[in-house]
Amino acid sequence: VQLQASGGGLVQTGGSLRLSCVASGDTFTRYVVAWFRQGPGKEREFVAGIRRNSGFTSYEDSVKGRFTISRDNAENTVYLQMNSLKPEDTAVYYCAADRGVIVSNTRNSGAYGYWGQGTLVTVSS
């Protein structure tokens, strides 16, 4: 599967953005999808994940209540709605996917074999 991430940009503190991850090349419903981010000078970290049937989602603690991950399998797209953005959310955001990610490995970047190219989110103070 190929992943194409988009939707990043420059936004002020408190603003919103919606990231999109469009998949092609395989049956999208087979894949667990997650968003990761890597800020300046930081390691890549898990942001949010969504299971195949959208019935189970998970979030990194600092984004709970502000970010929402969702998927539209008919459109082969996973979204990350980001509200109440903070300067510390500044990062390159990557979508990742794989078919064999067990629940306990959702937050592990090594569990995902397919990655998008990243989209930059900059939150100004």
C-alpha positions as MATLAB code, in Angstrom:
seq = 'VQLQASGGGLVQTGGSLRLSCVASGDTFTRYVVAWFRQGPGKEREFVAGIRRNSGFTSYEDSVKGRFTISRDNAENTVYLQMNSLKPEDTAVYYCAADRGVIVSNTRNSGAYGYWGQGTLVTVSS';
ca = [
       0.000    0.000    0.000;
       1.142    3.564   -0.683;
       0.296    6.395    1.697;
       0.035   10.094    0.905;
      -0.213   12.510    3.828;
      -1.373   16.094    3.454;
      -3.022   18.955    5.289;
      -0.173   20.412    7.271;
       0.529   24.110    7.492;
       1.107   27.104    9.710;
      -1.507   27.864   12.339;
      -1.690   30.014   15.440;
      -2.017   28.636   18.945;
      -5.576   27.491   19.505;
      -6.205   26.903   15.833;
      -7.196   23.747   13.983;
      -5.962   21.626   11.128;
      -7.138   18.399    9.546;
      -4.567   16.005    8.205;
      -5.434   13.409    5.590;
      -3.740   10.135    4.748;
      -4.870    8.639    1.456;
      -4.031    5.024    0.719;
      -3.714    3.302   -2.616;
      -2.571   -0.035   -3.926;
      -4.376   -2.452   -1.620;
      -7.639   -3.031    0.199;
      -7.520   -0.308    2.797;
      -9.868   -2.025    5.227;
      -7.177   -4.616    5.943;
      -4.889   -2.031    7.537;
      -4.445   -0.575   10.974;
      -3.464    3.067   10.576;
      -1.684    5.448   12.923;
      -0.285    8.943   13.012;
       3.162    9.622   14.409;
       5.033   12.894   14.708;
       8.589   14.058   15.053;
       9.273   17.479   16.467;
      12.512   19.457   16.190;
      15.238   17.605   18.056;
      12.817   14.940   19.253;
      12.269   11.298   18.588;
       9.308   10.114   16.577;
       6.293    9.558   18.810;
       2.880    7.993   18.523;
      -0.051   10.388   18.209;
      -3.166    8.339   17.428;
      -4.198    5.014   15.966;
      -7.326    3.447   14.549;
      -8.225   -0.181   14.017;
      -9.626   -1.610   10.810;
     -13.303   -1.185   11.591;
     -12.876    2.167   13.394;
     -14.295    0.613   16.526;
     -11.142    1.172   18.521;
      -8.998    4.272   18.655;
      -6.103    5.260   20.866;
      -4.309    8.516   21.580;
      -1.150    9.797   23.121;
      -2.023   11.439   26.425;
      -1.078   14.990   25.426;
      -3.518   15.033   22.496;
      -6.514   13.361   24.134;
      -9.556   15.599   23.916;
      -7.938   17.773   21.248;
      -7.222   15.370   18.378;
      -9.603   12.925   16.716;
      -8.612   10.137   14.361;
     -11.181    8.738   11.967;
     -11.282    6.763    8.764;
     -13.424    6.626    5.660;
     -12.777    3.218    4.161;
     -14.848    4.022    1.090;
     -12.458    6.897    0.369;
      -9.334    4.999    1.517;
      -8.576    7.886    3.830;
      -7.695    8.361    7.473;
      -8.059   11.798    9.019;
      -6.515   13.468   12.027;
      -8.579   16.413   13.194;
      -6.404   18.600   15.397;
      -8.036   21.280   17.534;
      -6.698   23.622   20.206;
      -3.244   23.343   18.753;
      -0.248   24.255   20.887;
       3.314   25.197   19.938;
       4.480   21.834   21.275;
       2.390   20.151   18.569;
       4.821   21.519   15.987;
       6.249   18.540   14.134;
       6.328   16.587   10.935;
       3.337   14.266   11.040;
       3.508   10.847    9.409;
       0.794    8.344    8.721;
       1.674    4.683    8.946;
      -0.170    1.473    8.177;
       0.155   -2.253    8.404;
      -2.049   -5.304    8.374;
      -0.669   -7.215   11.298;
      -0.547   -4.686   14.110;
      -1.889   -6.191   17.309;
      -3.597   -3.891   19.788;
      -0.709   -3.895   22.232;
       1.658   -2.765   19.466;
      -0.444    0.128   18.200;
       1.950    2.742   19.635;
       5.100    1.037   18.371;
       6.443    2.638   15.189;
       8.342   -0.552   14.422;
       5.058   -2.392   13.963;
       4.238   -0.432   10.809;
       5.795   -1.305    7.495;
       4.217    1.395    5.356;
       4.753    5.108    5.825;
       3.657    8.288    4.146;
       6.079   11.087    3.349;
       5.150   13.373    6.230;
       3.420   16.717    6.411;
       4.714   19.658    8.442;
       2.554   21.256   11.106;
       3.817   24.507   12.612;
       1.968   26.128   15.498;
       3.018   29.677   16.253;
       2.761   31.155   19.736;
];
